[in-house]
Amino acid sequence: MRDLFDRILANKGPLGKWASQAEGYFVFPKLEGTISNRMKFQGKEVITWSVNDYLGLANHPEVRKVDAQAAADYGSAYPMGARMMSGHTDLHEQLQNELAAFVNKESAYLLNFGYQGMVSTIDALVSKDDIIVYDVDSHACIIDGVRLHMGKRFTYKHNDIESLEKNLERATKMAEQTGGGILVISEGVFGMRGEQGRLKEIVALKKKFNFRFLVDDAHGFGTLGKTGAGAGEEQGIQDDIDVYFATFAKSLASTGAFIAADKEIIDYLKYNLRSQMFAKSLQMQLVVGALKRLDMLRTMPELKNKLWENVNALQSGLKERGFDIGTTTSCVTPVFLNGSIPEAMALVRDLRENYGIFCSIVVYPVIPKGLILLRMIPTTSHTLEDVNETLIAFDAIRERLTNGTYKRLSAAVAAAMGE
């Protein structure tokens, strides 16, 4: 019998194998200073395109004032205990009611974290007789939630309605045998590529198939739709989303999340969500802070307007220069380049050290081999000067990638890793 750790020591995984070259710089980097469009990285000022603070609320003076007062009033522990036992308050209920009204649902329930909340929501919604059909490019929290499912599940090709329909036909036949139901899951905005889920086309299939629809709108909430209520509002089908999920970690620049649905469904979930039933209640200063942030989202449309001014400037500037930004229909701005992982390392180092541009790098296995994805998150805090500096830098790094400069610079790393 082998030691359990033998496998771990021999194979650190597709990303872990790069730890000695990447950790502290390409992964687990340390951004310092006030959360804003420009921060410090290893002592140098950089334009920061890697912080999900869409509406610039993280360092907004009104937000900081409320956060500080809430911390002074309640501390960081109150309320103690799980919601069902001793951690329930009027302010938790108020936030839930305001969130439900904002996303046009009957009821809502707070979650401590987006990731664990989505995992637990999927687990609670289905039984072993039910069938899940979900987009193959779904976020890890959806994938992990589906993994808990003891019944059948099918993936459909990313944003491919024909593929979804074929899988719904399979799921329908199976559900007729098991006596179960069908849950379809999509993201409102796919966070890597920036594409909106084809929510309108998905709900249209309800005329043909009997299923319920769960949408993870982490990146759409606060950024899309006339009021900022998300991808469902943007596409005019919010009422047809059966269970709506969003996180505070993006537009609200905080910690926490929520689900919203018909009251009977929320009543069921709040008594069956294991991640909430057996976890401490969301701390009061986060609840008070979220109420303030939600109020600003409702009453300050200029925040979203400025965000989209920056988004449009960045995305149009990249397209005019011939960069491939895929099919994004959201604030998420991907830039696709061709190159190896070692070349990607050299390119990103050049961007950070010589051009003062900090953006996230995504490589295999998240995307196919031979591709480099530079993922950018424009925010309200950015300026048009930031955009122009970045476009100039991108022109330069593309030239160096094309002429082989990064390949030469990365030769030693490539050789060491057997690439």
Short mmCIF file of C-alpha atoms in Angstrom, two decimals:
data_model
loop_
_atom_site.label_atom_id
_atom_site.label_comp_id
_atom_site.label_asym_id
_atom_site.label_seq_id
_atom_site.Cartn_x
_atom_site.Cartn_y
_atom_site.Cartn_z
CA MET A 1 0.00 0.00 0.00
CA ARG A 2 1.36 3.41 -0.94
CA ASP A 3 1.52 6.44 1.31
CA LEU A 4 -1.38 8.82 0.66
CA PHE A 5 1.06 11.70 0.07
CA ASP A 6 3.13 9.86 -2.60
CA ARG A 7 0.86 11.05 -5.40
CA ILE A 8 0.87 14.60 -4.10
CA LEU A 9 4.65 14.75 -3.86
CA ALA A 10 5.10 13.25 -7.34
CA ASN A 11 2.50 15.35 -9.15
CA LYS A 12 1.73 18.86 -7.92
CA GLY A 13 -0.90 19.42 -10.61
CA PRO A 14 -0.96 21.44 -13.86
CA LEU A 15 -0.58 24.77 -12.04
CA GLY A 16 1.30 23.64 -8.94
CA LYS A 17 4.23 22.39 -11.02
CA TRP A 18 5.02 26.03 -11.84
CA ALA A 19 5.13 27.12 -8.19
CA SER A 20 8.90 27.64 -7.94
CA GLN A 21 8.87 29.93 -11.00
CA ALA A 22 5.51 31.60 -10.47
CA GLU A 23 4.61 31.93 -6.81
CA GLY A 24 4.74 35.41 -5.39
CA TYR A 25 4.77 37.04 -8.80
CA PHE A 26 2.45 35.37 -11.31
CA VAL A 27 0.33 33.58 -8.72
CA PHE A 28 -0.29 34.71 -5.16
CA PRO A 29 1.02 38.21 -6.01
CA LYS A 30 0.82 40.90 -3.34
CA LEU A 31 -0.91 44.10 -4.40
CA GLU A 32 -0.55 46.82 -1.79
CA GLY A 33 -2.07 50.19 -1.03
CA THR A 34 -5.58 51.55 -1.27
CA ILE A 35 -7.85 49.57 -3.59
CA SER A 36 -8.07 51.71 -6.69
CA ASN A 37 -7.08 52.01 -10.34
CA ARG A 38 -3.41 52.34 -9.33
CA MET A 39 -1.80 50.30 -6.58
CA LYS A 40 1.67 49.10 -5.59
CA PHE A 41 3.24 45.84 -6.73
CA GLN A 42 6.68 45.02 -5.38
CA GLY A 43 7.23 48.67 -4.56
CA LYS A 44 6.21 50.06 -7.96
CA GLU A 45 3.00 51.81 -8.95
CA VAL A 46 0.95 49.84 -11.46
CA ILE A 47 -2.35 50.38 -13.26
CA THR A 48 -4.46 47.64 -11.74
CA TRP A 49 -6.80 45.67 -14.02
CA SER A 50 -7.21 42.67 -11.71
CA VAL A 51 -9.51 43.90 -8.94
CA ASN A 52 -13.22 43.05 -9.23
CA ASP A 53 -14.29 46.41 -7.80
CA TYR A 54 -16.55 47.22 -10.76
CA LEU A 55 -18.28 50.29 -9.32
CA GLY A 56 -15.30 51.66 -7.42
CA LEU A 57 -17.01 51.21 -4.05
CA ALA A 58 -14.13 49.52 -2.22
CA ASN A 59 -12.50 52.83 -1.33
CA HIS A 60 -15.46 55.17 -1.74
CA PRO A 61 -15.45 57.64 1.19
CA GLU A 62 -19.14 57.06 1.99
CA VAL A 63 -18.60 53.30 2.06
CA ARG A 64 -15.51 53.51 4.22
CA LYS A 65 -17.35 55.75 6.67
CA VAL A 66 -20.24 53.31 7.02
CA ASP A 67 -17.91 50.30 7.26
CA ALA A 68 -15.88 51.98 10.01
CA GLN A 69 -18.97 53.00 11.97
CA ALA A 70 -20.47 49.51 11.68
CA ALA A 71 -17.24 47.97 12.94
CA ALA A 72 -17.25 50.40 15.87
CA ASP A 73 -20.92 49.69 16.65
CA TYR A 74 -20.90 45.91 16.33
CA GLY A 75 -17.29 44.69 16.28
CA SER A 76 -16.24 41.81 14.05
CA ALA A 77 -18.02 38.98 15.89
CA TYR A 78 -21.67 40.01 16.21
CA PRO A 79 -23.95 38.16 15.75
CA MET A 80 -22.53 34.92 17.12
CA GLY A 81 -23.94 31.61 15.92
CA ALA A 82 -25.74 30.33 12.85
CA ARG A 83 -28.82 32.16 11.59
CA MET A 84 -31.20 29.41 12.71
CA MET A 85 -29.84 29.39 16.26
CA SER A 86 -28.67 32.81 17.42
CA GLY A 87 -27.32 34.77 14.45
CA HIS A 88 -30.49 36.29 13.01
CA THR A 89 -31.22 40.06 13.10
CA ASP A 90 -33.58 42.68 11.71
CA LEU A 91 -30.77 44.04 9.53
CA HIS A 92 -30.21 40.63 7.92
CA GLU A 93 -33.92 40.57 7.06
CA GLN A 94 -33.83 44.16 5.79
CA LEU A 95 -30.94 43.42 3.44
CA GLN A 96 -32.69 40.31 2.14
CA ASN A 97 -35.90 42.24 1.48
CA GLU A 98 -34.08 45.04 -0.32
CA LEU A 99 -32.08 42.61 -2.45
CA ALA A 100 -35.22 40.70 -3.43
CA ALA A 101 -36.95 43.90 -4.48
CA PHE A 102 -33.90 45.07 -6.43
CA VAL A 103 -33.70 41.88 -8.53
CA ASN A 104 -37.50 41.64 -8.83
CA LYS A 105 -38.00 38.44 -6.85
CA GLU A 106 -40.41 37.62 -4.02
CA SER A 107 -37.77 36.66 -1.50
CA ALA A 108 -34.02 36.43 -0.94
CA TYR A 109 -31.61 34.79 1.49
CA LEU A 110 -28.11 35.87 2.50
CA LEU A 111 -25.10 33.61 1.99
CA ASN A 112 -21.77 33.98 3.77
CA PHE A 113 -19.70 33.35 0.63
CA GLY A 114 -20.51 33.06 -3.04
CA TYR A 115 -18.55 29.88 -3.68
CA GLN A 116 -19.87 27.83 -0.79
CA GLY A 117 -23.34 29.30 -1.29
CA MET A 118 -23.58 28.14 -4.90
CA VAL A 119 -22.28 24.67 -4.02
CA SER A 120 -24.86 24.34 -1.26
CA THR A 121 -27.72 25.79 -3.33
CA ILE A 122 -27.27 23.18 -6.06
CA ASP A 123 -27.02 20.43 -3.45
CA ALA A 124 -30.27 21.57 -1.81
CA LEU A 125 -32.26 22.04 -5.02
CA VAL A 126 -31.87 18.51 -6.39
CA SER A 127 -32.38 14.94 -5.23
CA LYS A 128 -30.89 11.72 -6.59
CA ASP A 129 -33.81 11.35 -9.01
CA ASP A 130 -33.28 14.77 -10.59
CA ILE A 131 -31.10 15.60 -13.60
CA ILE A 132 -28.80 18.62 -13.90
CA VAL A 133 -27.93 20.14 -17.29
CA TYR A 134 -25.23 22.82 -17.15
CA ASP A 135 -22.90 24.83 -19.38
CA VAL A 136 -19.53 23.12 -19.80
CA ASP A 137 -17.70 26.40 -19.12
CA SER A 138 -19.42 26.97 -15.78
CA HIS A 139 -17.47 28.41 -12.85
CA ALA A 140 -15.78 26.01 -10.43
CA CYS A 141 -18.41 26.66 -7.75
CA ILE A 142 -21.09 25.28 -10.09
CA ILE A 143 -18.94 22.31 -11.07
CA ASP A 144 -18.26 21.48 -7.42
CA GLY A 145 -21.97 21.80 -6.59
CA VAL A 146 -22.83 19.43 -9.42
CA ARG A 147 -20.21 16.96 -8.16
CA LEU A 148 -22.24 16.57 -4.96
CA HIS A 149 -25.27 15.50 -6.97
CA MET A 150 -25.97 11.79 -6.63
CA GLY A 151 -28.11 11.68 -9.78
CA LYS A 152 -27.37 12.16 -13.47
CA ARG A 153 -25.91 15.33 -14.94
CA PHE A 154 -25.12 16.43 -18.48
CA THR A 155 -23.02 19.28 -19.84
CA TYR A 156 -23.96 21.21 -22.95
CA LYS A 157 -21.47 22.98 -25.19
CA HIS A 158 -20.72 26.51 -24.08
CA ASN A 159 -23.59 28.87 -24.93
CA ASP A 160 -24.78 26.35 -27.55
CA ILE A 161 -28.57 26.21 -27.54
CA GLU A 162 -28.71 23.28 -29.96
CA SER A 163 -26.45 21.30 -27.64
CA LEU A 164 -28.60 22.31 -24.66
CA GLU A 165 -31.74 21.17 -26.45
CA LYS A 166 -30.23 17.76 -27.24
CA ASN A 167 -29.22 17.33 -23.61
CA LEU A 168 -32.66 18.41 -22.42
CA GLU A 169 -34.14 15.68 -24.61
CA ARG A 170 -31.85 13.14 -22.92
CA ALA A 171 -32.62 14.58 -19.49
CA THR A 172 -36.38 14.48 -20.14
CA LYS A 173 -36.32 10.79 -21.04
CA MET A 174 -34.27 10.03 -17.95
CA ALA A 175 -36.49 12.12 -15.67
CA GLU A 176 -39.53 10.26 -16.93
CA GLN A 177 -37.84 7.04 -15.78
CA THR A 178 -36.64 8.32 -12.40
CA GLY A 179 -39.68 10.45 -11.61
CA GLY A 180 -37.43 13.44 -11.00
CA GLY A 181 -37.14 16.95 -12.40
CA ILE A 182 -34.57 18.94 -14.40
CA LEU A 183 -32.35 21.83 -13.28
CA VAL A 184 -30.59 23.91 -15.96
CA ILE A 185 -27.65 26.06 -14.81
CA SER A 186 -25.92 28.91 -16.63
CA GLU A 187 -23.88 31.93 -15.66
CA GLY A 188 -25.27 35.36 -16.35
CA VAL A 189 -21.76 36.44 -17.36
CA PHE A 190 -18.96 33.93 -17.85
CA GLY A 191 -16.14 35.43 -15.85
CA MET A 192 -13.16 34.40 -17.98
CA ARG A 193 -14.38 35.28 -21.47
CA GLY A 194 -16.96 37.93 -20.57
CA GLU A 195 -19.77 36.44 -22.63
CA GLN A 196 -23.29 36.73 -21.30
CA GLY A 197 -25.09 33.43 -20.98
CA ARG A 198 -27.80 32.99 -23.60
CA LEU A 199 -30.46 33.33 -20.95
CA LYS A 200 -33.22 34.53 -23.26
CA GLU A 201 -32.81 31.54 -25.58
CA ILE A 202 -32.61 29.17 -22.61
CA VAL A 203 -35.88 30.33 -21.05
CA ALA A 204 -37.54 30.09 -24.47
CA LEU A 205 -36.94 26.32 -24.26
CA LYS A 206 -39.33 26.19 -21.30
CA LYS A 207 -42.13 26.15 -23.89
CA LYS A 208 -40.83 22.74 -25.02
CA PHE A 209 -39.23 21.28 -21.90
CA ASN A 210 -40.15 21.21 -18.23
CA PHE A 211 -37.16 22.49 -16.24
CA ARG A 212 -36.16 25.03 -13.62
CA PHE A 213 -33.44 27.59 -14.28
CA LEU A 214 -30.61 28.64 -11.91
CA VAL A 215 -28.41 31.59 -12.92
CA ASP A 216 -25.09 32.54 -11.34
CA ASP A 217 -24.91 36.28 -12.07
CA ALA A 218 -21.78 37.17 -10.09
CA HIS A 219 -20.39 39.43 -12.82
CA GLY A 220 -23.73 40.73 -14.13
CA PHE A 221 -25.20 41.98 -10.86
CA GLY A 222 -24.52 45.72 -10.60
CA THR A 223 -23.07 46.04 -14.11
CA LEU A 224 -25.81 44.96 -16.52
CA GLY A 225 -29.42 46.01 -17.01
CA LYS A 226 -31.08 49.40 -16.83
CA THR A 227 -30.98 49.48 -13.04
CA GLY A 228 -27.98 47.19 -12.59
CA ALA A 229 -30.12 44.19 -11.63
CA GLY A 230 -28.06 41.96 -13.89
CA ALA A 231 -28.04 39.84 -17.01
CA GLY A 232 -31.66 38.78 -16.62
CA GLU A 233 -32.76 42.42 -16.64
CA GLU A 234 -30.40 43.15 -19.53
CA GLN A 235 -31.99 40.39 -21.61
CA GLY A 236 -35.55 41.05 -20.45
CA ILE A 237 -36.16 37.67 -18.85
CA GLN A 238 -35.54 38.25 -15.13
CA ASP A 239 -39.01 36.89 -14.27
CA ASP A 240 -38.18 33.59 -16.00
CA ILE A 241 -35.11 32.89 -13.85
CA ASP A 242 -36.32 30.51 -11.15
CA VAL A 243 -33.35 30.92 -8.78
CA TYR A 244 -31.11 33.96 -9.09
CA PHE A 245 -27.68 34.06 -7.45
CA ALA A 246 -25.22 36.93 -7.07
CA THR A 247 -22.21 37.73 -4.93
CA PHE A 248 -21.15 40.86 -3.06
CA ALA A 249 -17.53 40.24 -4.06
CA LYS A 250 -17.75 42.03 -7.40
CA SER A 251 -19.92 45.15 -7.78
CA LEU A 252 -20.53 45.59 -4.05
CA ALA A 253 -16.83 45.23 -3.17
CA SER A 254 -17.49 43.20 -0.06
CA THR A 255 -17.95 39.65 1.24
CA GLY A 256 -21.17 37.64 1.04
CA ALA A 257 -23.77 36.65 -1.53
CA PHE A 258 -27.50 35.97 -1.90
CA ILE A 259 -30.05 33.83 -3.67
CA ALA A 260 -33.46 35.11 -4.75
CA ALA A 261 -36.58 33.26 -5.90
CA ASP A 262 -40.26 32.74 -5.10
CA LYS A 263 -40.91 32.87 -1.35
CA GLU A 264 -41.73 29.16 -1.04
CA ILE A 265 -38.45 28.21 -2.69
CA ILE A 266 -36.40 30.52 -0.46
CA ASP A 267 -38.26 29.24 2.60
CA TYR A 268 -37.25 25.71 1.61
CA LEU A 269 -33.63 26.64 0.87
CA LYS A 270 -33.01 28.51 4.10
CA TYR A 271 -33.98 25.38 6.04
CA ASN A 272 -31.91 23.06 3.85
CA LEU A 273 -28.75 24.98 2.83
CA ARG A 274 -26.12 23.10 4.79
CA SER A 275 -23.47 25.78 4.19
CA GLN A 276 -25.67 28.28 6.03
CA MET A 277 -27.38 26.06 8.59
CA PHE A 278 -24.06 24.94 10.02
CA ALA A 279 -22.07 28.15 9.59
CA LYS A 280 -21.81 31.36 11.59
CA SER A 281 -24.07 34.18 10.45
CA LEU A 282 -22.73 36.89 8.14
CA GLN A 283 -21.09 39.48 10.42
CA MET A 284 -23.08 42.61 11.11
CA GLN A 285 -20.55 45.08 9.74
CA LEU A 286 -20.75 43.26 6.38
CA VAL A 287 -24.55 43.39 6.45
CA VAL A 288 -24.60 47.12 7.25
CA GLY A 289 -21.95 47.73 4.60
CA ALA A 290 -23.93 45.80 2.00
CA LEU A 291 -27.04 47.87 2.74
CA LYS A 292 -25.06 51.03 2.05
CA ARG A 293 -23.54 49.65 -1.13
CA LEU A 294 -26.90 48.48 -2.43
CA ASP A 295 -28.38 51.91 -1.73
CA MET A 296 -25.59 53.53 -3.74
CA LEU A 297 -26.14 51.07 -6.59
CA ARG A 298 -29.83 52.03 -6.65
CA THR A 299 -29.43 55.80 -6.31
CA MET A 300 -26.16 56.59 -8.09
CA PRO A 301 -26.49 55.50 -11.74
CA GLU A 302 -23.43 57.61 -12.54
CA LEU A 303 -21.28 54.83 -11.06
CA LYS A 304 -22.41 52.32 -13.68
CA ASN A 305 -22.33 54.96 -16.41
CA LYS A 306 -18.68 55.76 -15.68
CA LEU A 307 -17.87 52.04 -15.56
CA TRP A 308 -19.25 51.54 -19.06
CA GLU A 309 -17.48 54.63 -20.37
CA ASN A 310 -14.22 52.98 -19.34
CA VAL A 311 -15.29 49.55 -20.61
CA ASN A 312 -16.21 50.92 -24.03
CA ALA A 313 -12.99 52.94 -24.29
CA LEU A 314 -10.82 49.94 -23.42
CA GLN A 315 -12.63 47.38 -25.55
CA SER A 316 -13.02 49.60 -28.60
CA GLY A 317 -9.37 50.67 -28.34
CA LEU A 318 -8.22 47.05 -28.25
CA LYS A 319 -10.41 46.07 -31.20
CA GLU A 320 -9.22 49.06 -33.25
CA ARG A 321 -5.65 47.86 -32.74
CA GLY A 322 -6.51 44.38 -33.94
CA PHE A 323 -6.49 42.58 -30.59
CA ASP A 324 -8.69 39.54 -30.14
CA ILE A 325 -11.05 40.17 -27.23
CA GLY A 326 -13.29 37.25 -28.09
CA THR A 327 -17.05 37.67 -27.89
CA THR A 328 -17.33 39.53 -24.60
CA THR A 329 -20.66 41.25 -23.99
CA SER A 330 -19.85 42.46 -20.49
CA CYS A 331 -17.27 44.46 -18.57
CA VAL A 332 -14.90 41.49 -18.46
CA THR A 333 -12.25 42.18 -21.10
CA PRO A 334 -10.17 39.21 -22.27
CA VAL A 335 -7.21 39.63 -24.60
CA PHE A 336 -6.21 36.41 -26.39
CA LEU A 337 -2.64 35.93 -27.62
CA ASN A 338 -0.75 32.93 -28.97
CA GLY A 339 2.16 31.64 -26.92
CA SER A 340 3.49 29.13 -24.42
CA ILE A 341 3.35 29.35 -20.63
CA PRO A 342 7.01 30.45 -20.40
CA GLU A 343 6.35 33.15 -23.02
CA ALA A 344 3.32 34.26 -21.00
CA MET A 345 5.54 34.64 -17.93
CA ALA A 346 8.03 36.77 -19.82
CA LEU A 347 5.27 38.89 -21.32
CA VAL A 348 3.55 39.59 -18.01
CA ARG A 349 6.85 40.40 -16.31
CA ASP A 350 7.55 42.93 -19.06
CA LEU A 351 4.09 44.47 -18.64
CA ARG A 352 4.53 44.86 -14.90
CA GLU A 353 8.16 45.87 -14.69
CA ASN A 354 8.55 48.10 -17.75
CA TYR A 355 5.04 49.41 -18.43
CA GLY A 356 3.44 49.45 -14.98
CA ILE A 357 0.44 47.39 -16.07
CA PHE A 358 -0.95 44.71 -13.75
CA CYS A 359 -3.50 42.32 -15.21
CA SER A 360 -4.31 38.68 -14.58
CA ILE A 361 -2.72 35.95 -16.67
CA VAL A 362 -4.67 32.80 -17.55
CA VAL A 363 -3.04 29.78 -19.19
CA TYR A 364 -3.55 26.04 -19.62
CA PRO A 365 -5.41 24.13 -18.16
CA VAL A 366 -7.99 26.92 -17.74
CA ILE A 367 -7.74 27.65 -21.47
CA PRO A 368 -6.35 25.47 -24.31
CA LYS A 369 -2.60 24.96 -24.71
CA GLY A 370 -0.86 27.54 -26.87
CA LEU A 371 -3.12 30.39 -25.78
CA ILE A 372 -2.43 33.23 -23.37
CA LEU A 373 -5.37 35.08 -21.89
CA LEU A 374 -4.81 38.47 -20.28
CA ARG A 375 -8.01 39.13 -18.31
CA MET A 376 -8.85 42.74 -17.55
CA ILE A 377 -11.52 44.16 -15.25
CA PRO A 378 -12.32 47.83 -15.97
CA THR A 379 -13.86 49.72 -13.06
CA THR A 380 -15.42 53.08 -12.33
CA SER A 381 -12.14 54.10 -10.67
CA HIS A 382 -10.15 53.87 -13.91
CA THR A 383 -9.46 56.89 -16.08
CA LEU A 384 -9.13 57.34 -19.82
CA GLU A 385 -5.45 58.03 -19.19
CA ASP A 386 -5.18 54.54 -17.68
CA VAL A 387 -6.82 53.13 -20.79
CA ASN A 388 -4.49 54.96 -23.19
CA GLU A 389 -1.35 53.93 -21.29
CA THR A 390 -2.53 50.34 -21.35
CA LEU A 391 -3.26 50.33 -25.07
CA ILE A 392 0.23 51.64 -25.83
CA ALA A 393 1.75 48.96 -23.61
CA PHE A 394 -0.27 46.21 -25.30
CA ASP A 395 0.95 47.30 -28.72
CA ALA A 396 4.51 46.91 -27.47
CA ILE A 397 4.13 43.51 -25.84
CA ARG A 398 2.35 42.07 -28.86
CA GLU A 399 5.30 43.11 -31.04
CA ARG A 400 7.75 41.41 -28.69
CA LEU A 401 5.64 38.27 -28.58
CA THR A 402 5.46 38.17 -32.38
CA ASN A 403 9.16 38.77 -33.01
CA GLY A 404 10.26 36.05 -30.61
CA THR A 405 11.66 38.25 -27.84
CA TYR A 406 9.66 36.50 -25.13
CA LYS A 407 10.51 33.10 -26.52
CA ARG A 408 14.20 33.85 -26.18
CA LEU A 409 13.78 35.34 -22.72
CA SER A 410 11.80 32.32 -21.55
CA ALA A 411 14.04 29.63 -23.03
CA ALA A 412 15.65 28.76 -19.70
CA VAL A 413 12.26 28.43 -17.95
CA ALA A 414 10.89 26.34 -20.81
CA ALA A 415 13.89 24.00 -20.70
CA ALA A 416 13.62 23.58 -16.95
CA MET A 417 9.97 22.60 -17.21
CA GLY A 418 10.39 20.38 -20.24
CA GLU A 419 8.18 22.55 -22.40
#
